[in-house]
Amino acid sequence: MADVILKGITKSFGDKRAVDAVDLHIHDGEFVVLLGPTGAGKTTTLRLIAGLEAPDAGTLHIGGRPMQGLAPASRDVAFVFQQYSLYPHLTVYENLAFPLRSPACRMDAATIDARVRQVAKMVRIDHKLENRSTRLSGGEMQRVAIGRALVRRPSIYLMDEPLSSLDAKLRAELRLELKRIQKELGATLLYVTHDQIEAMTMADRIGILSEGRLVQIGTPREIYTDPANLHVAARLGQPHINILPVGLLPGGEAPAGATRVGARTEHIAIARQDGGNARVDWIEHLGDQNHLHIKVGEHRLVTLADPDMPVVPGDGISVTLRNPLYFGHDGSRLGG
Ligand SMILES: Nc1ncnc2c1ncn2[C@@H]1O[C@H](COP(=O)(O)OP(=O)(O)O)[C@@H](O)[C@H]1O
Ligand SMILES: [Mg+2]
């Protein structure tokens, strides 16, 4: 495993700048997640590190070695693609062994066998080693795809939304397992996704990618509580942060220049009150909690509420802010 350092990495396709002057230092043994919507430049960033694309500008070092001009095979990275790309005619065992059979690995059969069985256990596919990969469920195939990267011990694992094609339950399971495996191996891992839950639960640090630019990087807690701007604030949090005009609601003290206030559930105090400053519009029941949709004049906001809270649509309530976030007219964060 190794440090991976990007400096000013830039890549355009025609006049589209896919990756824009990205500086990123991934530390040895760190799990970094790049979070961004479709088109943000996530896949291109991974492909640049892997050597599948060449940057227009900037430098990349892996383990202290400059990567300029080096072919993918010489870079010592392992890539897990969004779509599992297994060899359909091979068994699970052979799929896992394949990367170790390359002459460059110079590994003897006993070592390969031990490694394959160890990784198969890790990704919990050891009971299906003799199955053909076409006989597996989607979740099992993706475990094999991840396992096939893990059999190698590269400088860095690059993973491109590897769980996005799976159903919610499997995704939740595999994200726990991936985090456990990464810790166990002490692996350096760069994982990209558009899923905020994956980012929050797995990352040591989250980088927020927007239109090719790395807007902010920090621990999940830092990104959530201390977002640099409106864009970052809107990436994390369920329900979404409410963006409202300054002065609409009482409570909080807006710094000079603030035009909008960002309020998450923890910034909002509500109480049932006839003639209050707001009213309940509708209620989404989620079981353990409710999403309360509230109207303040013409403005709407959503907050979490205790399912036992005795309110129905149409009820008057009072809404007060406590220590919300403030933003200037350009969306940058103020105060805090
Ligand atoms: N090979 C390519 N040719 C032309 N445009 C591309 C190519 N690859 C990516 N792009 C463009 O670059 C931008 C970033 O793409 P991508 O890195 O795939 O984003 P993400 O993985 O975050 O969805 C998008 O606008 C995409 O259309
Ligand atoms: Mg992509």
Short mmCIF file of C-alpha atoms and ligand atoms in Angstrom, two decimals:
data_model
loop_
_atom_site.label_atom_id
_atom_site.label_comp_id
_atom_site.label_asym_id
_atom_site.label_seq_id
_atom_site.Cartn_x
_atom_site.Cartn_y
_atom_site.Cartn_z
CA MET A 1 0.00 0.00 0.00
CA ALA A 2 1.16 3.54 -0.60
CA ASP A 3 0.40 7.26 -0.61
CA VAL A 4 -1.25 8.50 -3.78
CA ILE A 5 -0.80 12.17 -4.65
CA LEU A 6 -2.61 14.09 -7.39
CA LYS A 7 -1.53 17.66 -8.13
CA GLY A 8 -3.47 19.86 -10.53
CA ILE A 9 -4.79 16.85 -12.44
CA THR A 10 -6.89 18.06 -15.37
CA LYS A 11 -8.61 16.27 -18.23
CA SER A 12 -10.92 17.56 -20.96
CA PHE A 13 -12.90 15.77 -23.63
CA GLY A 14 -13.37 18.27 -26.45
CA ASP A 15 -14.39 21.46 -24.66
CA LYS A 16 -15.84 19.53 -21.69
CA ARG A 17 -13.55 19.73 -18.67
CA ALA A 18 -14.23 16.39 -16.95
CA VAL A 19 -11.60 16.79 -14.21
CA ASP A 20 -10.48 20.27 -13.26
CA ALA A 21 -7.20 20.88 -11.40
CA VAL A 22 -7.77 18.24 -8.74
CA ASP A 23 -5.34 18.17 -5.79
CA LEU A 24 -5.75 15.09 -3.64
CA HIS A 25 -3.46 13.31 -1.19
CA ILE A 26 -4.66 9.82 -0.25
CA HIS A 27 -2.69 8.52 2.68
CA ASP A 28 -1.38 5.00 3.03
CA GLY A 29 -4.14 2.83 4.49
CA GLU A 30 -6.83 5.46 4.02
CA PHE A 31 -10.37 4.92 2.68
CA VAL A 32 -11.27 7.99 0.62
CA VAL A 33 -14.68 8.34 -1.04
CA LEU A 34 -15.30 10.83 -3.84
CA LEU A 35 -18.97 11.80 -3.78
CA GLY A 36 -20.68 13.52 -6.67
CA PRO A 37 -23.61 13.27 -9.06
CA THR A 38 -23.46 11.69 -12.52
CA GLY A 39 -21.08 13.62 -14.74
CA ALA A 40 -19.05 15.07 -11.84
CA GLY A 41 -15.86 13.42 -13.10
CA LYS A 42 -15.63 10.44 -10.73
CA THR A 43 -14.93 7.72 -13.29
CA THR A 44 -12.50 9.93 -15.20
CA THR A 45 -10.55 10.60 -11.99
CA LEU A 46 -10.19 6.85 -11.36
CA ARG A 47 -9.23 6.19 -14.98
CA LEU A 48 -6.55 8.88 -14.79
CA ILE A 49 -5.06 7.26 -11.69
CA ALA A 50 -5.22 3.81 -13.29
CA GLY A 51 -3.55 5.10 -16.47
CA LEU A 52 -6.56 4.36 -18.69
CA GLU A 53 -6.60 8.08 -19.54
CA ALA A 54 -3.70 10.53 -19.74
CA PRO A 55 -4.10 13.91 -18.01
CA ASP A 56 -3.81 17.17 -19.99
CA ALA A 57 -2.05 18.73 -17.01
CA GLY A 58 -0.93 17.87 -13.50
CA THR A 59 1.12 15.17 -11.86
CA LEU A 60 0.37 11.85 -10.18
CA HIS A 61 2.62 9.97 -7.76
CA ILE A 62 1.93 6.52 -6.36
CA GLY A 63 4.23 5.43 -3.55
CA GLY A 64 6.55 8.31 -4.41
CA ARG A 65 6.92 7.23 -8.07
CA PRO A 66 5.85 9.63 -10.86
CA MET A 67 3.26 7.91 -13.06
CA GLN A 68 3.58 10.03 -16.18
CA GLY A 69 3.71 7.84 -19.28
CA LEU A 70 3.43 4.58 -17.30
CA ALA A 71 1.05 1.95 -18.72
CA PRO A 72 -1.82 0.71 -16.47
CA ALA A 73 -0.08 -2.63 -15.90
CA SER A 74 3.00 -0.89 -14.51
CA ARG A 75 1.09 1.24 -12.01
CA ASP A 76 0.30 -1.35 -9.38
CA VAL A 77 -3.40 -0.46 -9.01
CA ALA A 78 -6.46 -2.73 -8.93
CA PHE A 79 -9.72 -1.48 -10.43
CA VAL A 80 -13.28 -2.63 -9.65
CA PHE A 81 -15.66 -1.43 -12.34
CA GLN A 82 -19.28 -0.40 -11.96
CA GLN A 83 -20.42 -3.36 -14.04
CA TYR A 84 -18.99 -6.68 -12.92
CA SER A 85 -16.67 -7.91 -15.59
CA LEU A 86 -16.12 -11.58 -14.79
CA TYR A 87 -15.00 -14.26 -17.22
CA PRO A 88 -18.31 -16.09 -17.73
CA HIS A 89 -16.77 -19.41 -18.85
CA LEU A 90 -14.56 -19.63 -15.74
CA THR A 91 -15.45 -20.79 -12.24
CA VAL A 92 -15.39 -18.45 -9.27
CA TYR A 93 -12.05 -20.00 -8.28
CA GLU A 94 -10.52 -19.38 -11.70
CA ASN A 95 -11.88 -15.84 -11.81
CA LEU A 96 -10.22 -15.10 -8.48
CA ALA A 97 -6.96 -16.81 -9.44
CA PHE A 98 -6.73 -15.11 -12.83
CA PRO A 99 -4.96 -11.88 -11.79
CA LEU A 100 -2.35 -13.92 -9.89
CA ARG A 101 -1.53 -16.13 -12.89
CA SER A 102 -0.03 -13.29 -14.91
CA PRO A 103 3.69 -13.91 -15.47
CA ALA A 104 4.44 -10.55 -13.81
CA CYS A 105 3.17 -11.97 -10.49
CA ARG A 106 5.59 -14.94 -10.49
CA MET A 107 3.48 -16.74 -7.93
CA ASP A 108 3.59 -20.50 -7.39
CA ALA A 109 0.41 -22.60 -7.44
CA ALA A 110 0.31 -23.18 -3.66
CA THR A 111 0.58 -19.47 -2.89
CA ILE A 112 -2.12 -18.67 -5.45
CA ASP A 113 -4.40 -21.33 -3.96
CA ALA A 114 -3.94 -20.01 -0.43
CA ARG A 115 -4.57 -16.42 -1.52
CA VAL A 116 -7.70 -17.33 -3.50
CA ARG A 117 -9.20 -19.24 -0.57
CA GLN A 118 -8.38 -16.47 1.89
CA VAL A 119 -10.02 -13.79 -0.26
CA ALA A 120 -13.00 -16.01 -1.10
CA LYS A 121 -13.62 -16.27 2.64
CA MET A 122 -13.28 -12.53 3.07
CA VAL A 123 -15.91 -11.75 0.47
CA ARG A 124 -17.98 -14.75 1.65
CA ILE A 125 -18.05 -16.63 -1.62
CA ASP A 126 -15.94 -19.61 -0.48
CA HIS A 127 -18.92 -21.98 -0.66
CA LYS A 128 -19.26 -21.33 -4.41
CA LEU A 129 -15.69 -21.62 -5.63
CA GLU A 130 -16.52 -24.31 -8.18
CA ASN A 131 -19.60 -22.55 -9.60
CA ARG A 132 -19.42 -20.96 -12.99
CA SER A 133 -19.68 -17.20 -12.60
CA THR A 134 -22.80 -17.10 -14.79
CA ARG A 135 -24.55 -19.22 -12.15
CA LEU A 136 -24.26 -16.52 -9.49
CA SER A 137 -26.69 -13.86 -8.34
CA GLY A 138 -25.84 -10.21 -8.95
CA GLY A 139 -24.61 -9.78 -5.41
CA GLU A 140 -22.39 -12.85 -5.63
CA MET A 141 -20.94 -11.71 -8.95
CA GLN A 142 -20.05 -8.35 -7.46
CA ARG A 143 -18.40 -10.09 -4.49
CA VAL A 144 -16.27 -12.03 -6.94
CA ALA A 145 -15.44 -8.84 -8.85
CA ILE A 146 -14.33 -7.20 -5.60
CA GLY A 147 -12.50 -10.38 -4.59
CA ARG A 148 -10.66 -10.41 -7.89
CA ALA A 149 -9.26 -6.98 -7.05
CA LEU A 150 -8.47 -8.01 -3.46
CA VAL A 151 -6.36 -11.08 -4.36
CA ARG A 152 -3.70 -8.66 -5.47
CA ARG A 153 -1.92 -6.41 -3.01
CA PRO A 154 -1.60 -3.27 -5.12
CA SER A 155 -0.59 0.22 -3.97
CA ILE A 156 -4.22 1.29 -4.20
CA TYR A 157 -7.65 -0.16 -4.91
CA LEU A 158 -9.82 1.96 -7.19
CA MET A 159 -13.55 1.23 -7.01
CA ASP A 160 -16.13 2.78 -9.33
CA GLU A 161 -19.61 2.58 -7.76
CA PRO A 162 -19.20 -1.18 -7.28
CA LEU A 163 -22.45 -1.54 -5.33
CA SER A 164 -24.73 0.64 -7.44
CA SER A 165 -26.31 -2.21 -9.41
CA LEU A 166 -27.30 -4.15 -6.27
CA ASP A 167 -30.52 -3.99 -4.30
CA ALA A 168 -30.67 -1.95 -1.10
CA LYS A 169 -30.24 -4.86 1.32
CA LEU A 170 -27.16 -6.27 -0.41
CA ARG A 171 -25.70 -2.81 -0.74
CA ALA A 172 -26.01 -2.31 2.99
CA GLU A 173 -24.36 -5.68 3.68
CA LEU A 174 -21.50 -5.26 1.23
CA ARG A 175 -20.70 -1.76 2.41
CA LEU A 176 -20.12 -3.09 5.91
CA GLU A 177 -18.04 -5.96 4.57
CA LEU A 178 -15.95 -3.73 2.33
CA LYS A 179 -15.14 -1.45 5.24
CA ARG A 180 -14.22 -4.44 7.41
CA ILE A 181 -12.00 -5.94 4.69
CA GLN A 182 -10.28 -2.62 4.01
CA LYS A 183 -9.42 -2.30 7.71
CA GLU A 184 -8.29 -5.90 7.90
CA LEU A 185 -5.93 -5.47 4.95
CA GLY A 186 -4.87 -1.93 5.88
CA ALA A 187 -5.69 -1.16 2.25
CA THR A 188 -5.47 2.22 0.56
CA LEU A 189 -8.76 2.65 -1.23
CA LEU A 190 -10.31 5.29 -3.45
CA TYR A 191 -14.01 4.65 -3.89
CA VAL A 192 -16.35 6.81 -5.97
CA THR A 193 -20.11 6.97 -5.63
CA HIS A 194 -23.16 9.20 -5.91
CA ASP A 195 -24.62 7.57 -2.77
CA GLN A 196 -24.25 9.70 0.36
CA ILE A 197 -24.90 6.76 2.69
CA GLU A 198 -21.98 4.83 1.22
CA ALA A 199 -19.78 7.89 1.60
CA MET A 200 -20.87 8.56 5.19
CA THR A 201 -20.55 4.96 6.38
CA MET A 202 -17.30 3.87 4.72
CA ALA A 203 -15.06 6.88 4.27
CA ASP A 204 -12.21 8.03 6.48
CA ARG A 205 -12.49 11.19 4.37
CA ILE A 206 -15.08 12.29 1.83
CA GLY A 207 -14.17 14.46 -1.14
CA ILE A 208 -17.07 16.33 -2.73
CA LEU A 209 -16.71 16.44 -6.49
CA SER A 210 -18.72 18.94 -8.52
CA GLU A 211 -18.26 19.57 -12.24
CA GLY A 212 -14.77 18.13 -12.17
CA ARG A 213 -13.63 20.13 -9.16
CA LEU A 214 -12.87 18.86 -5.69
CA VAL A 215 -14.95 21.34 -3.71
CA GLN A 216 -14.18 20.12 -0.20
CA ILE A 217 -12.51 17.18 1.50
CA GLY A 218 -12.79 16.15 5.14
CA THR A 219 -14.08 13.53 7.55
CA PRO A 220 -17.75 12.63 7.11
CA ARG A 221 -18.51 14.61 10.27
CA GLU A 222 -16.67 17.72 9.00
CA ILE A 223 -18.38 17.61 5.62
CA TYR A 224 -21.76 17.21 7.27
CA THR A 225 -21.48 19.79 10.05
CA ASP A 226 -19.16 22.26 8.41
CA PRO A 227 -19.92 22.37 4.66
CA ALA A 228 -17.98 24.97 2.67
CA ASN A 229 -20.94 25.98 0.54
CA LEU A 230 -24.54 25.29 -0.40
CA HIS A 231 -23.58 22.60 -2.89
CA VAL A 232 -21.73 20.55 -0.26
CA ALA A 233 -24.48 21.10 2.32
CA ALA A 234 -27.03 19.73 -0.11
CA ARG A 235 -25.01 16.55 -0.84
CA LEU A 236 -25.36 15.12 2.67
CA GLY A 237 -28.32 14.63 4.97
CA GLN A 238 -31.69 12.88 4.82
CA PRO A 239 -34.10 14.65 4.55
CA HIS A 240 -32.28 17.27 2.48
CA ILE A 241 -31.13 20.45 4.16
CA ASN A 242 -33.82 23.16 3.92
CA ILE A 243 -32.67 26.33 2.19
CA LEU A 244 -34.75 29.33 3.25
CA PRO A 245 -34.51 33.12 3.06
CA VAL A 246 -32.82 34.76 6.03
CA GLY A 247 -35.41 36.23 8.39
CA LEU A 248 -38.23 33.86 7.49
CA LEU A 249 -38.02 32.02 10.81
CA PRO A 250 -37.13 33.26 14.30
CA GLY A 251 -33.99 32.09 16.08
CA GLY A 252 -30.33 32.19 15.08
CA GLU A 253 -28.24 35.23 14.33
CA ALA A 254 -27.41 35.84 10.67
CA PRO A 255 -23.91 37.16 9.97
CA ALA A 256 -23.52 40.20 7.69
CA GLY A 257 -24.06 39.35 4.03
CA ALA A 258 -26.08 36.19 4.69
CA THR A 259 -28.96 35.80 2.25
CA ARG A 260 -29.96 32.18 2.85
CA VAL A 261 -30.17 29.97 5.87
CA GLY A 262 -29.62 26.21 5.76
CA ALA A 263 -31.62 24.22 8.30
CA ARG A 264 -31.37 20.50 8.93
CA THR A 265 -33.58 18.66 11.39
CA GLU A 266 -31.13 19.31 14.21
CA HIS A 267 -31.39 23.07 13.52
CA ILE A 268 -35.19 23.12 13.77
CA ALA A 269 -37.35 23.17 16.90
CA ILE A 270 -41.04 22.48 16.37
CA ALA A 271 -44.01 22.54 18.72
CA ARG A 272 -47.73 22.11 18.22
CA GLN A 273 -49.27 25.58 18.46
CA ASP A 274 -52.54 26.98 17.13
CA GLY A 275 -51.79 30.24 15.36
CA GLY A 276 -48.08 29.39 15.20
CA ASN A 277 -45.89 30.69 12.37
CA ALA A 278 -46.29 27.53 10.30
CA ARG A 279 -48.61 24.66 9.57
CA VAL A 280 -48.25 20.96 8.88
CA ASP A 281 -48.74 20.26 5.18
CA TRP A 282 -48.41 16.47 5.14
CA ILE A 283 -46.70 13.64 6.96
CA GLU A 284 -44.63 10.80 5.51
CA HIS A 285 -44.61 7.78 7.79
CA LEU A 286 -41.30 5.88 7.70
CA GLY A 287 -41.97 3.60 10.66
CA ASP A 288 -39.36 4.61 13.20
CA GLN A 289 -39.71 8.26 12.27
CA ASN A 290 -41.83 10.69 10.29
CA HIS A 291 -40.94 13.27 7.69
CA LEU A 292 -42.94 16.32 8.57
CA HIS A 293 -43.63 18.59 5.58
CA ILE A 294 -44.22 22.10 6.83
CA LYS A 295 -45.39 25.29 5.14
CA VAL A 296 -44.23 28.68 6.33
CA GLY A 297 -46.21 31.08 4.19
CA GLU A 298 -45.30 30.01 0.67
CA HIS A 299 -42.09 28.29 1.74
CA ARG A 300 -41.78 24.59 2.39
CA LEU A 301 -39.48 22.67 4.66
CA VAL A 302 -39.07 19.07 5.74
CA THR A 303 -37.90 17.84 9.12
CA LEU A 304 -37.80 14.56 11.01
CA ALA A 305 -40.36 14.15 13.73
CA ASP A 306 -41.11 11.59 16.40
CA PRO A 307 -43.94 9.30 15.16
CA ASP A 308 -45.67 9.90 18.49
CA MET A 309 -45.90 13.65 17.94
CA PRO A 310 -49.63 14.34 17.92
CA VAL A 311 -50.04 16.36 14.74
CA VAL A 312 -52.11 15.97 11.59
CA PRO A 313 -52.03 17.89 8.30
CA GLY A 314 -53.49 21.36 8.72
CA ASP A 315 -52.36 21.72 12.36
CA GLY A 316 -50.70 24.96 13.36
CA ILE A 317 -47.14 24.69 14.72
CA SER A 318 -44.32 26.97 15.74
CA VAL A 319 -40.96 26.58 14.03
CA THR A 320 -37.78 28.07 15.48
CA LEU A 321 -34.16 27.84 14.32
CA ARG A 322 -31.19 26.96 16.51
CA ASN A 323 -27.66 27.47 15.21
CA PRO A 324 -28.48 26.93 11.53
CA LEU A 325 -25.95 27.38 8.67
CA TYR A 326 -25.74 30.64 6.75
CA PHE A 327 -24.79 31.26 3.13
CA GLY A 328 -23.99 34.35 1.05
CA HIS A 329 -25.54 35.20 -2.31
CA ASP A 330 -22.84 33.18 -4.14
CA GLY A 331 -23.61 30.11 -2.04
CA SER A 332 -20.47 30.24 0.10
CA ARG A 333 -20.78 29.50 3.78
CA LEU A 334 -20.68 32.44 6.22
CA GLY A 335 -19.92 32.47 9.94
CA GLY A 336 -19.99 29.19 11.86
N1 LIG B 1 -14.55 9.29 -23.24
C1 LIG B 1 -15.26 10.40 -23.09
N2 LIG B 1 -15.54 11.19 -24.16
C2 LIG B 1 -16.24 12.33 -24.03
N3 LIG B 1 -16.73 12.80 -22.86
C3 LIG B 1 -16.48 12.07 -21.75
C4 LIG B 1 -15.74 10.84 -21.81
N4 LIG B 1 -15.66 10.34 -20.54
C5 LIG B 1 -16.30 11.22 -19.76
N5 LIG B 1 -16.80 12.25 -20.46
C6 LIG B 1 -17.54 13.39 -19.92
O1 LIG B 1 -16.83 13.90 -18.80
C7 LIG B 1 -17.70 14.23 -17.74
C8 LIG B 1 -17.37 13.42 -16.51
O2 LIG B 1 -17.68 12.06 -16.76
P1 LIG B 1 -17.43 10.88 -15.73
O3 LIG B 1 -16.01 10.97 -15.25
O4 LIG B 1 -17.84 9.64 -16.38
O5 LIG B 1 -18.41 11.30 -14.55
P2 LIG B 1 -19.07 10.40 -13.39
O6 LIG B 1 -18.31 9.12 -13.32
O7 LIG B 1 -18.94 11.26 -12.17
O8 LIG B 1 -20.50 10.21 -13.78
C9 LIG B 1 -19.10 14.00 -18.26
O9 LIG B 1 -19.61 15.20 -18.76
C10 LIG B 1 -18.90 13.00 -19.39
O10 LIG B 1 -19.90 13.12 -20.36
MG MG B 2 -19.02 7.15 -13.44
#
